[in-house]
Amino acid sequence: MSANGFLKPCSNVVKSFCRAYKASGIPELTQVRHNVKRGNYGTLDGKDVAFFESIVGRNHMLQEDLQGYNVDFLRAVRGNSQLVLKPNSSEQVSAILKYCNERKLAICPQGGNTGLVGGSVPVCDEIVLSLTHLDKILHIDEITGIASCEAGCILENLDLKARESGLVVPLDLGAKSSCHIGGNVSTNAGGLRVLRYGNLHGSVLGVEAILANGEILDLMSDFKKDNTGYHLKHLFIGSEGTLGVVTKVSILCAPQPQAQHVAFLGVPSFDDVLKNFRNARQFLGEILSSCELVDAGSLDCSVSHFKLNSPIEGYPFYMLIETSGSNAEHDMEKFNRFLENGIEKGQILDGTITGEVSKMREIWKLRELVSVALAEDGFCFKYDISLPLREFYHIVEVMKERVGHLANRVCGYGHLGDSNLHLNITCPEFTPEIYKCVEPFVYEFTSQLKGSISAEHGIGFLKRNYLKYSKSPAAIEKMREMKQLLDPNGILNPYKVLN
Ligand code: FAD
Ligand code: MLT
Ligand code: ZN
């Protein structure tokens, strides 16, 4: 497989979309829409700007044209920052934070700004700390598979470099051409192959993080096994920039698969989707690397928006199943047995299977571009929930009943293999009427099923009022105590995660 293999099928589309998207249309200020009272923080003045200039230099700070840093990918939130800083070393990040802590200036750490929960842009006038210039790949060890890089390294760039050594980064998502590895770690991003590689709590071996007071905490490690006391690195995996700024990451890469196959299948009912998943686990075993669900509304959105050709159409559900193994012939035999069984039982009505890189890429586009197409379909209410598999799709049907008449589209897709559903509701524009109809209903529904109200995107700003649906009061109190310990002045990404 070429270094530009199919694992990065539609990256350029997403990248150009990110650019175009930022330039068009702006949402209402978050502070206004959500009635947020500014925290008791210092206000940026000329002396502060002069200090920051002495640290990063004039060319690494912006005071104009900040829209791309103030508005998120979904155009759901908009901050009012007046300053973006782009440090290029851990020491510069440390000096900035030390100063901000003393002056009580609030900071919003920002990676590729592809986050989907309003965590990556300021809520009020926080200074944006962009990690974009901390983008060096430090080391890739082809024997151990360990890669280390600075936090602003773009995921796709690290993956391309890893492939030169026969490795793959164990994380892949539609935003790979824009998101940073530091952003991935800070959100504990999931993506398309958690089923195969697990999440980042397993594959991240170490981080370097800068604390609110400027202290550089070196937790970098080249070992899987290190039981020397508390595993502090985990505090920074998924804490969304509220406990520290991640500046370096060490991650265990996987060997590049020698053979890959992708099938795209038409399925008659959700019950059959579940049967196919069970069979995929049974028949494909350790070579199963992805099992994704796309419903008819989601497929229609990506196909019509990007004028794609779907190899099959007219079914209520589609499954994208991928295998990654070491022997194409053996893998294909297993895949065929799985397909024959499903077809015989009427659980698979039609489909296509391929091992050709270009064709696999086309199939992945159908799935990966759903989220980009939905963002163009109108204002997008996006929910990312974990649910017991038997109940997985019910919420989509319930929401169709509840808000279908107000919406452009109500659809569901996602990482079936991880019990992670993406429920999306698009409508002509944001209105408080639809908002109240959807929230907190979706979260109450999820909580009743003991699901998670945020499976992979995090809490950010948009879900902070709903944390209680997935965490007990005691757990939230412990989170507050940790925040107080590490960031007593609350300067790091305020208004996010905890309210
Ligand atoms: P940003 O969006 O810039 O920031 C996200 C959060 O992390 C913010 O709270 C920010 O303050 C914090 N942060 C960023 N960098 C740092 C740092 N160095 N130190 C401390 N805090 C930091 N997510 C998934 O989990 N799975 C998917 O499959 C997936 N697919 C996506 C597909 C598309 C098309 C898009 C647009 C998004 C998708 N996402 C997905 C969401 C998003 O890409 C991930 O959350 C990603 O990890 C964010 O990385 P980023 O660099 O863009 O971070
Ligand atoms: C995905 O799986 O496509 C992403 O998490 C983005 C989304 O939820 O839309
Ligand atoms: Zn996802």
Tab-separated table of C-alpha atoms in Angstrom, residues 194-196 273-291 319 321-323 334-335 338 389 416-419:
chain	number	residue	atom	x	y	z
A	194	VAL	CA	-11.133	2.311	18.249
A	195	LEU	CA	-12.552	-1.167	17.685
A	196	ARG	CA	-9.096	-2.286	16.587
A	273	VAL	CA	-27.410	-4.587	11.589
A	274	LEU	CA	-26.874	-6.059	15.066
A	275	LYS	CA	-26.805	-9.616	13.734
A	276	ASN	CA	-24.253	-8.601	11.105
A	277	PHE	CA	-22.070	-6.981	13.773
A	278	ARG	CA	-22.170	-10.114	15.919
A	279	ASN	CA	-21.236	-12.207	12.875
A	280	ALA	CA	-18.490	-9.817	11.845
A	281	ARG	CA	-16.877	-10.257	15.249
A	282	GLN	CA	-17.252	-13.996	15.018
A	283	PHE	CA	-16.204	-14.568	11.388
A	284	LEU	CA	-13.559	-11.848	11.073
A	285	GLY	CA	-12.105	-12.004	14.586
A	286	GLU	CA	-8.856	-10.130	15.016
A	287	ILE	CA	-8.774	-8.720	11.457
A	288	LEU	CA	-11.970	-6.683	11.951
A	289	SER	CA	-10.728	-3.080	12.116
A	290	SER	CA	-13.859	-0.982	11.652
A	291	CYS	CA	-17.614	-1.457	11.829
A	319	MET	CA	-22.713	-0.946	7.149
A	321	ILE	CA	-16.938	-3.087	7.463
A	322	GLU	CA	-13.160	-3.004	7.180
A	323	THR	CA	-10.558	-5.676	7.814
A	334	LYS	CA	-12.973	-15.037	5.981
A	335	PHE	CA	-14.771	-12.020	4.566
A	338	PHE	CA	-19.140	-13.741	6.593
A	389	LEU	CA	-26.414	-1.652	21.230
A	416	LEU	CA	-21.437	0.913	15.799
A	417	GLY	CA	-18.509	-1.294	16.789
A	418	ASP	CA	-17.910	0.987	19.800
A	419	SER	CA	-21.636	1.485	20.657
